[in-house]
Coordinates of C-alpha atoms in Angstrom, one line a residue:
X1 CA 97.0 53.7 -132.2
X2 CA 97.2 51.0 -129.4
X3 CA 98.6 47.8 -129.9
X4 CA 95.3 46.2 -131.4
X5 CA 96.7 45.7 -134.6
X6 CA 97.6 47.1 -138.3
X7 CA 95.9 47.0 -141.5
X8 CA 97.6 45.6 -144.2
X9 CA 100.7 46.6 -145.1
X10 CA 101.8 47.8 -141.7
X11 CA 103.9 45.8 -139.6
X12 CA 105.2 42.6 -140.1
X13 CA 103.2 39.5 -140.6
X14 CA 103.0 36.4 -138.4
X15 CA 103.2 32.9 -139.6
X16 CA 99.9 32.3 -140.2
X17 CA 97.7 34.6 -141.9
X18 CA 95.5 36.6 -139.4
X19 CA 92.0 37.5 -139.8
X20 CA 89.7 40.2 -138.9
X21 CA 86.1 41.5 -139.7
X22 CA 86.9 45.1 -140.9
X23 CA 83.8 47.6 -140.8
X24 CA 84.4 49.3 -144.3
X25 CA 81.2 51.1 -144.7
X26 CA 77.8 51.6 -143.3
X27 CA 76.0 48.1 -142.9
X28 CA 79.3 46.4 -144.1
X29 CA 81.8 44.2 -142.9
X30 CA 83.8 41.8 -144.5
X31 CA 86.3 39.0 -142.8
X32 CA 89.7 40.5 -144.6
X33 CA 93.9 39.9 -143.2
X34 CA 94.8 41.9 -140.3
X35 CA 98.6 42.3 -139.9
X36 CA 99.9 42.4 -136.2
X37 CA 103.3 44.6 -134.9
X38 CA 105.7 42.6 -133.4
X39 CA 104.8 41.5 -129.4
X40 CA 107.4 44.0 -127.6
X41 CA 108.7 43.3 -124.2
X42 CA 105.7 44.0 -122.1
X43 CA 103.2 42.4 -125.0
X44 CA 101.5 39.5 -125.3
X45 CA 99.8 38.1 -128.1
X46 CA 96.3 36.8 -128.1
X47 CA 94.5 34.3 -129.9
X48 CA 90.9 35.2 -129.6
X49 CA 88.4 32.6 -128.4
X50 CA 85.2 34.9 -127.3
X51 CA 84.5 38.3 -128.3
X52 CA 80.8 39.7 -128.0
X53 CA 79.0 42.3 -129.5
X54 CA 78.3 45.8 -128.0
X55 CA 76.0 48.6 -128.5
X56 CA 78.5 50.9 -129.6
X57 CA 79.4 48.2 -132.3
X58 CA 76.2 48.0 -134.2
X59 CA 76.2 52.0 -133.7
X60 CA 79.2 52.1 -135.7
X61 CA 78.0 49.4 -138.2
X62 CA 74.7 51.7 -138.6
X63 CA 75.7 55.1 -138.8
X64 CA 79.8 54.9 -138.8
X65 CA 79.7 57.0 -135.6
X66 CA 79.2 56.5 -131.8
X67 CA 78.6 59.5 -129.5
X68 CA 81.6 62.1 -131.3
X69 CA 83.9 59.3 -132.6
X70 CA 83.7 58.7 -136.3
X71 CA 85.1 56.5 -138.2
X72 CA 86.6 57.5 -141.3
X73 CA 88.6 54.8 -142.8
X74 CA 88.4 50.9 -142.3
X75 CA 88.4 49.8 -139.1
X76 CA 88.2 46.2 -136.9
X77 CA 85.7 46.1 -135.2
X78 CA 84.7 44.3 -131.3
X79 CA 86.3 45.1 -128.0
X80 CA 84.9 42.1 -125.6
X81 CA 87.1 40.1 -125.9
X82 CA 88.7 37.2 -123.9
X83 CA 91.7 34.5 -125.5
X84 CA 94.7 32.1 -125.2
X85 CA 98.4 33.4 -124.8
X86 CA 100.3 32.8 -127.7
X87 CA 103.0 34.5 -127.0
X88 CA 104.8 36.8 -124.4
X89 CA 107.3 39.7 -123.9
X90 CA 110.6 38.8 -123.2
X91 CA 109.5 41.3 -120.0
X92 CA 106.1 39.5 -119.1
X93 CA 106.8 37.3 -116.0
X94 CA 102.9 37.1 -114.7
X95 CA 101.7 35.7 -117.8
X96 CA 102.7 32.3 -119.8
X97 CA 101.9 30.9 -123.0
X98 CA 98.6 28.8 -122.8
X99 CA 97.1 30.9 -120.2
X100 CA 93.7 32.3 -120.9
X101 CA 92.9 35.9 -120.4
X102 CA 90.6 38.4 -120.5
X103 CA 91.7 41.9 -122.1
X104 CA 90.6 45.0 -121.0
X105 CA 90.5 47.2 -124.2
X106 CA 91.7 50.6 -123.4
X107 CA 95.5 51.7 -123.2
X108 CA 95.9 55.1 -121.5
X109 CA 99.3 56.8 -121.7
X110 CA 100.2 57.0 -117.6
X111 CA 101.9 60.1 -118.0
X112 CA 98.9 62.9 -117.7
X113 CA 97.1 64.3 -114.6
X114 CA 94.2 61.9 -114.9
X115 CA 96.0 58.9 -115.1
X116 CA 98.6 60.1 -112.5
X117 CA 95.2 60.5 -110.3
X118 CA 93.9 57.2 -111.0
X119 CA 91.6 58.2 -113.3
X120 CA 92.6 56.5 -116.2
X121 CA 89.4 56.1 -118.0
X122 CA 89.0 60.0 -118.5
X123 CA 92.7 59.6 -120.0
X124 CA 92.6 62.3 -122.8
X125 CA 95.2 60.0 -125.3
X126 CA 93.0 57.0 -124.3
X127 CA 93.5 53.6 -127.4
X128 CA 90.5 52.1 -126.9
X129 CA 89.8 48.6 -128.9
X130 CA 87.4 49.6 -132.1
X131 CA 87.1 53.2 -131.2
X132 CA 88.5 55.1 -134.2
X133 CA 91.4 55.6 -135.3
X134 CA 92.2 52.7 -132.9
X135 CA 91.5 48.9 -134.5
X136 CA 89.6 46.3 -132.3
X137 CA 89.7 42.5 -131.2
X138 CA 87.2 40.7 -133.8
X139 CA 90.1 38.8 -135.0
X140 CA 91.8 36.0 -134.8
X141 CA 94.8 36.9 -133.3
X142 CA 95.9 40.7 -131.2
X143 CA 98.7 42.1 -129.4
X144 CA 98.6 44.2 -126.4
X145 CA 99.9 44.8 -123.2
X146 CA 100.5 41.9 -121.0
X147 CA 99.4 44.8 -117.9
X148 CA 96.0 44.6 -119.4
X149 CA 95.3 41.0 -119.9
X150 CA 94.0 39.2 -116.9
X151 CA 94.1 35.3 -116.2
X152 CA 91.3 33.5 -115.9
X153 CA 90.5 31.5 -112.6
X154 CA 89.6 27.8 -113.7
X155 CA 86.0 27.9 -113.2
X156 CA 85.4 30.9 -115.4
X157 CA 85.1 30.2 -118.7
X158 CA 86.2 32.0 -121.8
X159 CA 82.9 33.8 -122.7
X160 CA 82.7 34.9 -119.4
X161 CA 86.1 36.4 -119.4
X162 CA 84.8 38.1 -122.1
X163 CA 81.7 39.8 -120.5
X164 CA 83.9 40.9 -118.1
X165 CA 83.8 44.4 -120.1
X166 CA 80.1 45.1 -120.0
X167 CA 80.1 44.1 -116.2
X168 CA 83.0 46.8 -115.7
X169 CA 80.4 49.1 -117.0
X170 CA 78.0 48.1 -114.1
X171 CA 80.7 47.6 -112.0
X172 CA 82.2 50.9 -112.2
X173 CA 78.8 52.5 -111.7
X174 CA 77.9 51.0 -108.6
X175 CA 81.0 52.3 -107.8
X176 CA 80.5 56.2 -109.0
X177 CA 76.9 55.6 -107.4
X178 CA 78.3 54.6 -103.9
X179 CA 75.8 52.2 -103.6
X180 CA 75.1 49.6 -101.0
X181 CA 73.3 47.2 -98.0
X182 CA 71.5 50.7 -97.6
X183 CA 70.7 51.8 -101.0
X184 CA 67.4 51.0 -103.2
X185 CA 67.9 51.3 -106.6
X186 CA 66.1 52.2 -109.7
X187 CA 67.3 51.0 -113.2
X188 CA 66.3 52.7 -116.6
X189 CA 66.9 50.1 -119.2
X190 CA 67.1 46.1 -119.7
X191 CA 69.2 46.0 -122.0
X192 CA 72.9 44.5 -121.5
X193 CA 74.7 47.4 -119.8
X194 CA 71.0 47.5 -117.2
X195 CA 71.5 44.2 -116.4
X196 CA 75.1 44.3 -115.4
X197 CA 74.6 47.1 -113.8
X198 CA 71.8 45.6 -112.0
X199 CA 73.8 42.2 -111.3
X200 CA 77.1 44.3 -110.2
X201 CA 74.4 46.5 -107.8
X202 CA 73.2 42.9 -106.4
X203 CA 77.1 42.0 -105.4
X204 CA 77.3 44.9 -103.8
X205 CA 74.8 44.1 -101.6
X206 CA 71.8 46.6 -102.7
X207 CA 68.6 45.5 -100.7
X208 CA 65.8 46.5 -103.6
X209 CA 65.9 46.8 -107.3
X210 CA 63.6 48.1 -109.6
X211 CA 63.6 48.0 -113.5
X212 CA 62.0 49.7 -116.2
X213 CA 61.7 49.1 -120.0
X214 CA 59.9 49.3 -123.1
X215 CA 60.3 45.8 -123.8
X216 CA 58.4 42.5 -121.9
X217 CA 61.0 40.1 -123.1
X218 CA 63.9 42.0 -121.9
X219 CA 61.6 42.7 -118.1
X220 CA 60.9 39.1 -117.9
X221 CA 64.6 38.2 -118.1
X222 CA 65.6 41.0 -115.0
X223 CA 63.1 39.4 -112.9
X224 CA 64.6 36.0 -113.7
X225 CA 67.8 37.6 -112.7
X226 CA 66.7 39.1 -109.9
X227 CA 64.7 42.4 -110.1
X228 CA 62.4 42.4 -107.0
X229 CA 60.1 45.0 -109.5
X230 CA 59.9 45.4 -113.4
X231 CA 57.5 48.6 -114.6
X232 CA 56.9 48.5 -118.3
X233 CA 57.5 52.3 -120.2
X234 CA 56.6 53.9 -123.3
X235 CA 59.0 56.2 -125.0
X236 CA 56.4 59.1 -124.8
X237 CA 57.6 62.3 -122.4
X238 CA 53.6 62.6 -121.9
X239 CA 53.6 59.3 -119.6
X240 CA 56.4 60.8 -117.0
X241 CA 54.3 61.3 -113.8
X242 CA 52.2 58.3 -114.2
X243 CA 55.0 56.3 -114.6
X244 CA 57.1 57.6 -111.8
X245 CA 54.1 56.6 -109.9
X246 CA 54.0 53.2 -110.9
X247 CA 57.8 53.0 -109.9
X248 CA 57.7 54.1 -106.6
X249 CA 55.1 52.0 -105.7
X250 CA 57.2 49.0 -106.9
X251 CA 59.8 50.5 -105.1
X252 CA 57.7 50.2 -101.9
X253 CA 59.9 53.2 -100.6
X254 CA 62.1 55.8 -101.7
X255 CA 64.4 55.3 -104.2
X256 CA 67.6 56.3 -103.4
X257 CA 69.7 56.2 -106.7
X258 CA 69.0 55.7 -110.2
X259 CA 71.0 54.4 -113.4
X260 CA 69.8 55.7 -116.1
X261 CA 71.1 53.3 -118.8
X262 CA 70.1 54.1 -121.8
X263 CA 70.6 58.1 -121.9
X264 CA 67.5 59.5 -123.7
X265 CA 65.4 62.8 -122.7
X266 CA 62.4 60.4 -121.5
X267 CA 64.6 57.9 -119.6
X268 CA 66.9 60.9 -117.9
X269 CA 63.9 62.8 -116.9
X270 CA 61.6 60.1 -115.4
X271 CA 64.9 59.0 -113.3
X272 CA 65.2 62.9 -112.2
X273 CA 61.6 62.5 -111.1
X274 CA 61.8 59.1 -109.6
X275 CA 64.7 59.6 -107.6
X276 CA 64.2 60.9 -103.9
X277 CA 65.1 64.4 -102.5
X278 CA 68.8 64.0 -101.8
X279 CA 69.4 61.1 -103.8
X280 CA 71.8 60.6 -106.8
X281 CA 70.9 59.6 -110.7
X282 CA 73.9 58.0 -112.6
X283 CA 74.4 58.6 -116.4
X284 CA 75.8 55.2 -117.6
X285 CA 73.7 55.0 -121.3
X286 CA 74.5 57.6 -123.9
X287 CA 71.1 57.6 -126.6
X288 CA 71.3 60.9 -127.1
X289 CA 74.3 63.3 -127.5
X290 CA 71.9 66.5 -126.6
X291 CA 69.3 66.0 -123.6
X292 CA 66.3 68.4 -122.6
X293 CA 66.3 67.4 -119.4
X294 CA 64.0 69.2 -115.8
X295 CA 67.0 70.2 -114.2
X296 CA 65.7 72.5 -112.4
X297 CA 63.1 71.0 -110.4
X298 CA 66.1 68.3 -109.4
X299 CA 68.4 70.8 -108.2
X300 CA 65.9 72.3 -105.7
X301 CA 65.6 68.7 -104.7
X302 CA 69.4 68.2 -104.2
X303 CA 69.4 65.5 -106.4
X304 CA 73.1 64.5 -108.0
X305 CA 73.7 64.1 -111.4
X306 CA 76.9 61.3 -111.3
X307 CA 78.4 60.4 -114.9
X308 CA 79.8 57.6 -115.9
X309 CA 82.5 56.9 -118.7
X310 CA 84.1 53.2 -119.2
X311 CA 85.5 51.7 -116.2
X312 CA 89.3 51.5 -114.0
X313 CA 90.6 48.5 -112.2
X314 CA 87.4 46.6 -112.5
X315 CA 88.6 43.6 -113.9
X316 CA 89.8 41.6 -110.9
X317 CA 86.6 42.7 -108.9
X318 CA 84.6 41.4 -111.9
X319 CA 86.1 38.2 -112.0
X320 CA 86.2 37.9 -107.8
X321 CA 82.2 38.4 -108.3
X322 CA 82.6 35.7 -111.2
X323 CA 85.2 32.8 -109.4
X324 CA 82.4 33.6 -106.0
X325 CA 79.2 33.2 -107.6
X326 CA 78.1 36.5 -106.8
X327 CA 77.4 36.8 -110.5
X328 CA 76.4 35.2 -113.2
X329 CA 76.7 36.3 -116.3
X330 CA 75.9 33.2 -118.5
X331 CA 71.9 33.8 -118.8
X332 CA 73.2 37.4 -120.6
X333 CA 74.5 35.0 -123.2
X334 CA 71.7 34.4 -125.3
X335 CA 73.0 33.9 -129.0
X336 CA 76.4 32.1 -130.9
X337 CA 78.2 32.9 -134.1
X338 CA 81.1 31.5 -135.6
X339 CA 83.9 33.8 -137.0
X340 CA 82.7 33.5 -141.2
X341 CA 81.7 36.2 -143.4
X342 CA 77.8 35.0 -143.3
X343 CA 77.6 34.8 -139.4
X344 CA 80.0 37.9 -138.9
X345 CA 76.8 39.5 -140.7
X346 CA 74.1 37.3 -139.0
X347 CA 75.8 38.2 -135.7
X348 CA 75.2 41.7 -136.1
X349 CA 71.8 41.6 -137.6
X350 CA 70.7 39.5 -134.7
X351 CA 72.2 42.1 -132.2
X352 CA 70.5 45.0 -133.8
X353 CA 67.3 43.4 -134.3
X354 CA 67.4 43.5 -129.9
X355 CA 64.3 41.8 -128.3
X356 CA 65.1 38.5 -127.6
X357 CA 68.5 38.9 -128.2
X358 CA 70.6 40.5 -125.1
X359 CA 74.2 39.7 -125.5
X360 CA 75.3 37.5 -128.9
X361 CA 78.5 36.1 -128.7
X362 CA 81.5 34.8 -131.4
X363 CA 83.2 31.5 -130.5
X364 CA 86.9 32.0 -132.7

């Protein structure tokens, strides 16, 4: 496991007694001790300050799965995270006590042929916070390596340090997608990861940007935050053509990639349909394990299926579109918890519930 942490009786314990909100069943979590390994020479530890909720976390919470990772035995959850150095490796010489950081949450090894070609996220031995076996952040206190905790420039502020791992999402994307000054774009999905992913395509300097979702609330707040179009879906397959046809015309021309980002058979075909002939579609949302999708008809139209898993070296790019302007990620932030049992569980009952709620938040 990474250096996250240790249930109890692992390790050895700290001087004060450290706290985390443990998923121990389906629906369950309860605030129990959570003891840390000592900070070796490249560690740092963290006290958490901010630490928001992802999809991937209710999943867990609902089913105990996400995707093919199960969780089979207690687990902390979270992996947003941003916090105050408490502590550093007697190696750590970029880093000082008081400093606050964001953490990125994934520790590859840096030995096999992925992460030797820079493609660490693919890393096959990959630790990632709050993916099982691996514990998450959702405490009060972590260790990890210093390499992967990133100081925060003065005007960003600790929550947005922390949404620096949904925008690495977007941002890595964009990135996959190529996109640019010259590139239209379509977005399936206005839910957190569509709205990075629709902020990070902004920074990069994308001219047009349509969104699409089932939800007004959720459309209202793109076009706040900058969607030049919003179309309004239903989750029926039956509605495809006509609603291509409504997006291209919001388009106003040809859209020349698409993110689908939320990964269902409705959402992934209508983006194959919607995308121009020679144009690429970007798998960032992951809804369904299995997809029908019309391949066929999007091959003979040389359109390229790009997928998308995590993020690399996104974190100082995020935080350069942060310290600039070029983002903001504050209007994301639309709900607060504290770090006790009851609004540990009102936390995630708000984040399930979705609609008005897009990213919800704990202040340690």
């Amino acid at each position: 496991m990474g250096k996250g942490g240790m249930s109890l009786g692992e390790g050895s314990k700290i001087e004060e007694e450290n706290m985390a909100a443990w998923l121990v069943g389906i629906n369950t979590l309860k605030i129990q001790p959570f003891l840390l390994p000592s900070v070796g020479p490249h560690d740092v530890r963290v006290r958490m300050k901010a630490v928001g909720i992802c999809g991937s976390d209710v999943h867990y919470l609902k089913t105990m799965r996400c995707a093919d990772f199960i969780v089979k035995e207690p687990m902390v959850i979270g992996h947003e995270c941003a916090g105050i150095i408490e502590e550093v490796g007697e190696e750590v010489k970029h880093l000082e006590v008081g400093d606050r950081v964001a953490l990125e949450p994934g520790i590859s090894c840096w030995r096999c042929n992925l992460c030797k070609e820079g493609r660490y996220n693919l890393c096959p031995e990959m630790k990632f916070f709050a993916t099982p076996p691996v514990h998450g952040s959702l405490a009060n206190q972590v260790v990890h390596p210093a390499d992967l905790c990133f100081k925060l420039p003065e005007n960003v502020s600790l929550e947005e340090g922390a949404m620096c791992e949904p925008l690495s999402v977007g941002v890595h994307a964009c990135r996959r997608a190529e996109v640019g000054p010259e590139t239209n774009i379509l977005v399936m999905g206005a839910g957190p990861i569509g709205l990075v992913t629709m902020l990070a395509a902004r920074a990069f300097g994308v001219p047009r940007i349509v969104i699409v979702d089932v939800d007004d609330n959720r459309l209202t707040v793109a076009k706040q935050l900058g969607a030049h179009g919003t179309v309004r879906v239903t989750t029926s397959l039956e509605d495809v053509g006509f609603e291509v046809e409504q997006i291209q015309k919001a388009m106003g021309s040809n859209i020349d990639v698409t993110f689908d980002c939320a990964g269902f058979n409705k959402t992934m075909s209508t983006a194959l349909a919607a995308t121009r002939c020679g144009g690429k579609v970007c798998l960032v949302g992951m809804g369904h394990g299995v997809m029908t999708v019309p391949l066929t008809p999007a091959a003979a139209r040389e359109v390229d299926v790009v997928g998308v898993f995590r993020y690399k070296n996104t974190w100082p790019l995020c935080l350069e579109f942060l310290t600039s302007g070029k983002i903001d990620v504050k209007p994301l932030i639309t709900h607060r918890f504290g770090f006790s049992q009851k609004e540990v569980e009102d936390a995630f009952e708000t984040s399930a519930r979705g609609s008005n709620a897009i990213k919800v938040m704990f202040n340690l």
